[in-house]
Short mmCIF file of C-alpha atoms in Angstrom, two decimals:
data_model
loop_
_atom_site.label_atom_id
_atom_site.label_comp_id
_atom_site.label_asym_id
_atom_site.label_seq_id
_atom_site.Cartn_x
_atom_site.Cartn_y
_atom_site.Cartn_z
CA UNK A 226 52.48 147.73 -43.92
CA UNK A 227 50.50 149.87 -46.36
CA UNK A 228 46.82 148.91 -46.67
CA UNK A 229 45.62 147.21 -49.88
CA UNK A 230 44.51 149.79 -52.45
CA UNK A 231 41.77 149.00 -54.97
CA UNK A 232 41.62 150.89 -58.27
CA UNK A 233 38.02 150.97 -59.50
CA UNK A 234 36.89 152.08 -62.98
CA UNK A 235 33.25 152.61 -63.91
CA UNK A 236 32.24 154.83 -61.01
CA UNK A 237 29.87 156.60 -60.56
CA UNK A 238 28.04 154.02 -62.69
CA UNK A 239 25.00 152.04 -61.51
CA UNK A 240 26.88 148.79 -60.81
CA UNK A 241 30.17 150.49 -59.88
CA UNK A 242 28.63 152.61 -57.13
CA UNK A 243 26.94 149.61 -55.51
CA UNK A 244 30.02 147.45 -55.88
CA UNK A 245 32.13 150.11 -54.16
CA UNK A 246 29.70 150.15 -51.22
CA UNK A 247 29.83 146.35 -50.93
CA UNK A 248 33.63 146.17 -51.17
CA UNK A 249 34.05 148.98 -48.62
CA UNK A 250 31.78 147.09 -46.19
CA UNK A 251 33.43 143.70 -46.81
CA UNK A 252 37.02 145.00 -46.59
CA UNK A 253 37.24 147.69 -43.88
CA UNK A 254 41.05 147.79 -44.21
CA UNK A 255 41.10 148.57 -47.95
CA UNK A 256 41.58 151.96 -49.56
CA UNK A 257 39.88 152.89 -52.85
CA UNK A 258 41.16 154.92 -55.80
CA UNK A 259 38.39 155.78 -58.27
CA UNK A 260 39.45 156.54 -61.83
CA UNK A 261 36.89 159.07 -63.11
CA UNK A 262 36.63 161.38 -66.08
CA UNK A 263 36.76 165.09 -65.35
CA UNK A 264 33.08 165.57 -66.25
CA UNK A 265 32.08 162.96 -63.64
CA UNK A 266 33.89 164.45 -60.64
CA UNK A 267 30.83 166.14 -59.11
CA UNK A 268 28.62 163.04 -59.44
CA UNK A 269 31.38 160.83 -58.01
CA UNK A 270 31.92 163.14 -55.02
CA UNK A 271 28.17 163.17 -54.30
CA UNK A 272 28.08 159.36 -54.33
CA UNK A 273 31.15 159.14 -52.11
CA UNK A 274 29.70 161.61 -49.58
CA UNK A 275 26.55 159.45 -49.44
CA UNK A 276 28.66 156.33 -48.88
CA UNK A 277 30.55 158.19 -46.14
CA UNK A 278 27.25 158.71 -44.32
CA UNK A 279 26.26 155.04 -44.76
CA UNK A 280 29.56 153.31 -43.93
CA UNK A 281 31.35 154.13 -40.73
CA UNK A 282 34.99 155.12 -41.25
CA UNK A 283 34.71 155.25 -45.06
CA UNK A 284 35.37 158.98 -45.38
CA UNK A 285 39.17 158.81 -45.19
CA UNK A 286 39.54 155.69 -47.34
CA UNK A 287 38.96 156.98 -50.86
CA UNK A 288 40.53 159.26 -53.43
CA UNK A 289 39.46 160.41 -56.87
CA UNK A 290 41.97 159.95 -59.68
CA UNK A 291 40.99 162.11 -62.65
CA UNK A 292 41.88 160.21 -65.80
CA UNK A 293 40.69 158.38 -68.90
CA UNK A 294 41.00 154.67 -69.72
CA UNK A 295 41.20 155.36 -73.46
CA UNK A 296 44.53 157.14 -72.93
CA UNK A 297 47.59 154.88 -72.86
CA UNK A 298 48.79 156.30 -69.54
CA UNK A 299 45.17 156.53 -68.25
CA UNK A 300 45.31 160.32 -68.64
CA UNK A 301 47.98 160.62 -65.91
CA UNK A 302 51.49 162.05 -66.19
CA UNK A 303 54.42 159.63 -65.79
CA UNK A 304 54.98 160.38 -62.09
CA UNK A 305 51.28 160.05 -61.17
CA UNK A 306 51.04 156.76 -63.11
CA UNK A 307 54.10 155.35 -61.35
CA UNK A 308 52.97 156.49 -57.89
CA UNK A 309 49.53 154.92 -58.41
CA UNK A 310 51.01 151.66 -59.73
CA UNK A 311 53.24 151.40 -56.65
CA UNK A 312 50.20 151.52 -54.35
CA UNK A 313 47.49 149.57 -56.21
CA UNK A 314 47.08 145.90 -55.20
CA UNK A 315 43.69 145.15 -56.81
CA UNK A 316 41.88 146.48 -59.88
CA UNK A 317 38.16 146.27 -60.64
CA UNK A 318 37.59 147.18 -64.28
CA UNK A 319 33.92 147.97 -64.95
CA UNK A 320 34.17 151.02 -67.22
CA UNK A 321 32.65 150.24 -70.63
CA UNK A 322 30.12 151.56 -73.12
CA UNK A 323 26.93 149.61 -72.43
CA UNK A 324 24.88 151.12 -75.25
CA UNK A 325 23.54 148.47 -77.68
CA UNK A 326 23.24 151.06 -80.47
CA UNK A 327 26.78 152.44 -79.98
CA UNK A 328 28.87 153.11 -83.09
CA UNK A 329 31.85 150.84 -83.67
CA UNK A 330 34.87 153.14 -83.33
CA UNK A 331 33.75 154.66 -80.04
CA UNK A 332 32.87 151.21 -78.61
CA UNK A 333 36.26 149.86 -79.72
CA UNK A 334 38.15 152.76 -78.16
CA UNK A 335 36.45 152.47 -74.77
CA UNK A 336 35.87 148.72 -74.51
CA UNK A 337 38.93 147.24 -76.23
CA UNK A 338 41.66 149.92 -76.08
CA UNK A 339 40.53 150.99 -72.59
CA UNK A 340 40.78 147.39 -71.32
CA UNK A 341 44.24 146.94 -72.90
CA UNK A 342 45.42 150.12 -71.12
CA UNK A 343 44.10 148.79 -67.78
CA UNK A 344 45.94 145.48 -68.39
CA UNK A 345 49.17 147.41 -68.98
CA UNK A 346 48.59 149.27 -65.72
CA UNK A 347 48.06 145.98 -63.82
CA UNK A 348 51.38 144.76 -65.23
CA UNK A 349 53.09 148.02 -64.19
CA UNK A 350 51.95 147.44 -60.58
CA UNK A 351 54.63 144.73 -60.31
CA UNK A 352 55.15 142.03 -57.69
CA UNK A 353 52.73 143.36 -55.08
CA UNK A 354 49.75 143.17 -57.48
CA UNK A 355 47.12 140.68 -56.23
CA UNK A 356 44.34 140.56 -58.81
CA UNK A 357 42.38 142.09 -61.66
CA UNK A 358 38.60 141.60 -61.41
CA UNK A 359 37.30 142.17 -64.91
CA UNK A 360 33.59 142.66 -65.61
CA UNK A 361 32.72 141.28 -69.06
CA UNK A 362 29.20 140.22 -70.15
CA UNK A 363 27.39 136.98 -70.98
CA UNK A 364 26.80 138.49 -74.42
CA UNK A 365 30.39 137.96 -75.58
CA UNK A 366 28.68 134.80 -76.87
CA UNK A 367 27.24 136.97 -79.69
CA UNK A 368 24.96 135.05 -82.05
CA UNK A 369 25.73 131.60 -80.57
CA UNK A 370 22.73 129.51 -79.56
CA UNK A 371 22.23 126.59 -77.17
CA UNK A 372 24.28 126.05 -74.01
CA UNK A 373 27.08 128.60 -73.50
CA UNK A 374 29.70 127.40 -71.04
CA UNK A 375 31.78 129.62 -68.80
CA UNK A 376 35.04 128.20 -70.20
CA UNK A 377 34.05 129.04 -73.81
CA UNK A 378 34.80 132.32 -75.58
CA UNK A 379 35.92 132.23 -79.20
CA UNK A 380 33.70 129.78 -81.09
CA UNK A 381 33.76 131.71 -84.37
CA UNK A 382 30.49 133.48 -83.54
CA UNK A 383 29.02 136.59 -85.14
CA UNK A 384 27.60 139.49 -83.10
CA UNK A 385 24.29 141.34 -82.86
CA UNK A 386 25.85 144.78 -82.27
CA UNK A 387 29.14 146.60 -81.64
CA UNK A 388 28.67 146.41 -77.86
CA UNK A 389 28.87 142.59 -78.04
CA UNK A 390 31.78 142.44 -80.50
CA UNK A 391 33.93 144.97 -78.62
CA UNK A 392 33.27 143.32 -75.25
CA UNK A 393 34.26 140.02 -76.92
CA UNK A 394 37.57 141.44 -78.19
CA UNK A 395 38.23 143.01 -74.78
CA UNK A 396 37.74 139.64 -73.07
CA UNK A 397 39.98 137.95 -75.66
CA UNK A 398 42.71 140.41 -74.63
CA UNK A 399 42.09 139.81 -70.89
CA UNK A 400 42.25 136.02 -71.35
CA UNK A 401 45.39 136.30 -73.49
CA UNK A 402 47.19 137.96 -70.59
CA UNK A 403 45.84 135.81 -67.75
CA UNK A 404 49.10 133.85 -67.42
CA UNK A 405 50.83 137.13 -66.80
CA UNK A 406 48.23 138.96 -64.71
CA UNK A 407 46.19 137.19 -61.98
CA UNK A 408 42.61 137.70 -63.13
CA UNK A 409 39.00 136.79 -62.41
CA UNK A 410 36.40 137.35 -65.16
CA UNK A 411 32.74 138.02 -64.39
CA UNK A 412 30.07 137.84 -67.10
CA UNK A 413 26.74 139.28 -65.91
CA UNK A 414 23.48 138.70 -67.81
CA UNK A 415 21.04 141.61 -68.35
CA UNK A 416 21.30 143.63 -65.12
CA UNK A 417 18.07 145.23 -63.86
CA UNK A 418 17.11 147.16 -60.71
CA UNK A 419 17.38 146.07 -57.10
CA UNK A 420 15.17 143.06 -56.30
CA UNK A 421 14.08 144.60 -52.97
CA UNK A 422 13.66 148.30 -53.83
CA UNK A 423 13.45 148.32 -57.65
CA UNK A 424 16.05 151.10 -57.73
CA UNK A 425 17.87 151.40 -61.05
CA UNK A 426 19.87 154.06 -62.87
CA UNK A 427 18.52 153.51 -66.38
CA UNK A 428 15.60 151.96 -68.18
CA UNK A 429 16.92 149.59 -70.83
CA UNK A 430 16.67 145.86 -71.63
CA UNK A 431 13.31 144.53 -70.35
CA UNK A 432 12.31 148.05 -69.24
CA UNK A 433 11.71 148.96 -72.90
CA UNK A 434 9.01 146.29 -73.05
CA UNK A 435 7.56 147.30 -69.65
CA UNK A 436 7.36 150.97 -70.63
CA UNK A 437 5.82 150.11 -73.99
CA UNK A 438 3.11 148.00 -72.30
CA UNK A 439 2.55 150.68 -69.65
CA UNK A 440 1.82 153.34 -72.29
CA UNK A 441 -0.61 151.23 -74.34
CA UNK A 442 -4.27 152.29 -74.25
CA UNK A 443 -6.35 149.96 -72.06
CA UNK A 444 -8.17 147.52 -74.39
CA UNK A 445 -5.27 147.20 -76.84
CA UNK A 446 -3.95 143.60 -76.98
CA UNK A 447 -0.22 142.83 -76.79
CA UNK A 448 1.13 140.12 -79.11
CA UNK A 449 4.21 137.97 -78.50
CA UNK A 450 7.26 138.74 -80.62
CA UNK A 451 8.07 135.62 -82.63
CA UNK A 452 7.64 132.24 -80.94
CA UNK A 453 8.81 133.63 -77.59
CA UNK A 454 10.67 130.40 -76.70
CA UNK A 455 14.02 132.10 -76.14
CA UNK A 456 15.29 132.38 -72.57
CA UNK A 457 15.87 135.94 -71.36
CA UNK A 458 18.65 136.05 -68.78
CA UNK A 459 17.91 138.80 -66.27
CA UNK A 460 19.69 139.36 -62.94
CA UNK A 461 18.93 142.01 -60.30
CA UNK A 462 21.81 144.36 -59.48
CA UNK A 463 21.91 143.37 -55.80
CA UNK A 464 22.53 139.71 -56.69
CA UNK A 465 25.15 140.63 -59.33
CA UNK A 466 27.09 142.85 -56.91
CA UNK A 467 26.84 140.46 -53.93
CA UNK A 468 27.97 137.52 -56.08
CA UNK A 469 30.94 139.36 -57.64
CA UNK A 470 32.10 140.78 -54.29
CA UNK A 471 31.87 137.38 -52.56
CA UNK A 472 33.63 135.45 -55.33
CA UNK A 473 36.38 138.07 -55.67
CA UNK A 474 37.37 137.43 -52.04
CA UNK A 475 37.98 133.71 -52.69
CA UNK A 476 41.68 132.86 -53.13
CA UNK A 477 40.98 130.02 -55.59
CA UNK A 478 39.06 132.29 -58.00
CA UNK A 479 42.20 133.25 -59.94
CA UNK A 480 42.04 132.31 -63.60
CA UNK A 481 38.32 131.46 -63.37
CA UNK A 482 35.35 132.79 -65.36
CA UNK A 483 31.94 133.21 -63.72
CA UNK A 484 28.67 133.77 -65.58
CA UNK A 485 26.62 135.90 -63.19
CA UNK A 486 23.35 134.75 -64.69
CA UNK A 487 20.01 133.30 -63.63
CA UNK A 488 20.26 129.47 -63.58
CA UNK A 489 16.45 129.35 -64.12
CA UNK A 490 15.70 132.08 -66.68
CA UNK A 491 12.20 132.70 -68.06
CA UNK A 492 11.12 132.27 -71.67
CA UNK A 493 10.34 135.53 -73.46
CA UNK A 494 6.63 134.75 -73.82
CA UNK A 495 6.29 133.83 -70.13
CA UNK A 496 8.06 137.04 -69.19
CA UNK A 497 5.68 139.14 -71.31
CA UNK A 498 2.66 137.30 -69.80
CA UNK A 499 4.04 137.95 -66.30
CA UNK A 500 4.57 141.67 -66.99
CA UNK A 501 1.02 141.99 -68.36
CA UNK A 502 -0.44 140.10 -65.41
CA UNK A 503 1.52 142.19 -62.88
CA UNK A 504 0.30 145.38 -64.57
CA UNK A 505 -3.28 144.11 -64.46
CA UNK A 506 -3.59 143.87 -68.25
CA UNK A 507 -5.02 141.14 -70.49
CA UNK A 508 -2.76 138.20 -71.47
CA UNK A 509 -0.89 138.34 -74.81
CA UNK A 510 -2.83 137.59 -77.99
CA UNK A 511 -1.20 135.93 -81.03
CA UNK A 512 2.26 136.73 -82.25
CA UNK A 513 4.06 139.09 -84.61
CA UNK A 514 6.99 137.65 -86.62
CA UNK A 515 10.24 138.93 -85.10
CA UNK A 516 11.56 139.82 -88.57
CA UNK A 517 8.59 142.15 -89.07
CA UNK A 518 9.30 143.87 -85.72
CA UNK A 519 12.99 144.18 -86.61
CA UNK A 520 12.15 145.69 -90.02
CA UNK A 521 9.65 148.16 -88.51
CA UNK A 522 12.18 149.26 -85.87
CA UNK A 523 14.70 150.14 -88.58
CA UNK A 524 12.43 153.13 -89.28
CA UNK A 525 13.24 156.12 -87.08
CA UNK A 526 9.59 157.17 -86.84
CA UNK A 527 8.53 153.75 -85.52
CA UNK A 528 11.44 153.63 -83.07
CA UNK A 529 10.55 157.06 -81.69
CA UNK A 530 6.86 156.21 -81.45
CA UNK A 531 7.47 152.95 -79.57
CA UNK A 532 10.61 154.19 -77.76
CA UNK A 533 12.18 150.74 -78.26
CA UNK A 534 15.63 150.41 -79.91
CA UNK A 535 15.83 147.71 -82.58
CA UNK A 536 18.91 146.19 -80.88
CA UNK A 537 16.97 145.42 -77.68
CA UNK A 538 14.36 143.22 -79.40
CA UNK A 539 17.01 140.71 -80.54
CA UNK A 540 17.50 139.56 -76.94
CA UNK A 541 13.89 138.39 -76.73
CA UNK A 542 14.37 135.91 -79.54
CA UNK A 543 17.93 134.76 -79.07
CA UNK A 544 18.00 131.16 -77.92
CA UNK A 545 21.05 130.95 -75.67
CA UNK A 546 21.33 129.30 -72.23
CA UNK A 547 24.11 130.48 -69.97
CA UNK A 548 25.77 127.79 -67.88
CA UNK A 549 26.37 128.97 -64.28
CA UNK A 550 28.12 125.88 -62.84
CA UNK A 551 31.22 127.82 -61.74
CA UNK A 552 29.18 130.57 -60.12
CA UNK A 553 26.86 128.17 -58.28
CA UNK A 554 29.88 126.24 -57.03
CA UNK A 555 31.61 129.40 -55.77
CA UNK A 556 28.45 130.62 -53.98
CA UNK A 557 27.52 127.24 -52.49
CA UNK A 558 28.68 128.10 -48.95
CA UNK A 559 27.12 131.59 -48.99
CA UNK A 560 23.51 132.77 -48.69
CA UNK A 561 23.77 134.46 -52.12
CA UNK A 562 21.32 133.06 -54.67
CA UNK A 563 19.83 134.57 -57.81
CA UNK A 564 16.15 135.21 -57.08
CA UNK A 565 13.67 134.09 -59.72
CA UNK A 566 12.35 137.00 -61.78
CA UNK A 567 8.75 136.15 -60.83
CA UNK A 568 9.61 136.95 -57.19
CA UNK A 569 10.60 140.59 -57.84
CA UNK A 570 9.05 141.68 -61.18
CA UNK A 571 6.35 143.57 -59.23
CA UNK A 572 9.09 145.54 -57.41
CA UNK A 573 10.67 146.58 -60.73
CA UNK A 574 7.29 147.57 -62.19
CA UNK A 575 6.26 149.58 -59.10
CA UNK A 576 9.52 151.51 -59.28
CA UNK A 577 8.96 152.18 -62.99
CA UNK A 578 5.39 153.35 -62.31
CA UNK A 579 6.68 155.66 -59.59
CA UNK A 580 9.38 157.18 -61.83
CA UNK A 581 7.98 156.67 -65.36
CA UNK A 582 10.16 159.17 -67.23
CA UNK A 583 13.56 158.62 -65.65
CA UNK A 584 14.83 156.68 -62.64
CA UNK A 585 14.60 158.42 -59.27
CA UNK A 586 17.76 159.11 -57.30
#
């Protein structure tokens, strides 16, 4: 029999690269087809060569498929598309635009149209197709507040940016076709670097705040933004990847949605205090109204000076709690647990201090 073949989008991305390593280790009999854009071929080949050195027997198990998810036929000609569909048994769809400041049309094309094209491909695979593993985001919840359950999606919410709204519409499309295509949906929180090494591929989310604090002159006090009561849901990449890989191997995961989030997230003000303490700086003093910060960050000069995008600040004052009942249940018999941010914040900060301008390779 032919070995199972996994089509993976979103390589050589930060999460995609690590997920590929984990899947290759967990499933030594699987082959991997990586859908990459032409401009990413060199980076993908470098990553794959590295994986070949780390994982015994991996070298002959992968192929690069040069294509584009925004194209209806994934950038392949009819024969290539058909040949790939005949072999592929599993799809992991990670490719998306993760930029909070992205403009709407581009986000829609990649996140919504791209996902619809991947769904069509899954359907074209036919009877032998086992499962689509789709990586969404907790933030499809948009502007909703309070407890957000894994089974909930469309509650008439608004959105803070085009990233959220287009990931929402993409997940609506995935859920609409779940009866037709066996699917598991994963919704990660804010993914940061590795909890053991600090390694990351980009500095966004809480890193904006860390870098801002790092660059402040010594005696300058740091205020809280708003009340600081909102919970900030941060997960390290190693937990996110381990959890998704483990759950995806469970036969009863079909049709389920898993919020890959921290069941014990920190409040924004406690997080800022912890960052300051870890950096050896004075505790926060007073607070600045979040509306004032938002208004200031609408000015290009202020944004450039602080190097903090306006869209990132919203997550420090958005009062949502992400229910993780499904995820905790699925991981119960494994050793995989989300570490508390206080146990690895120093690792993230040390990595940032070592590579202050851009992440090391």
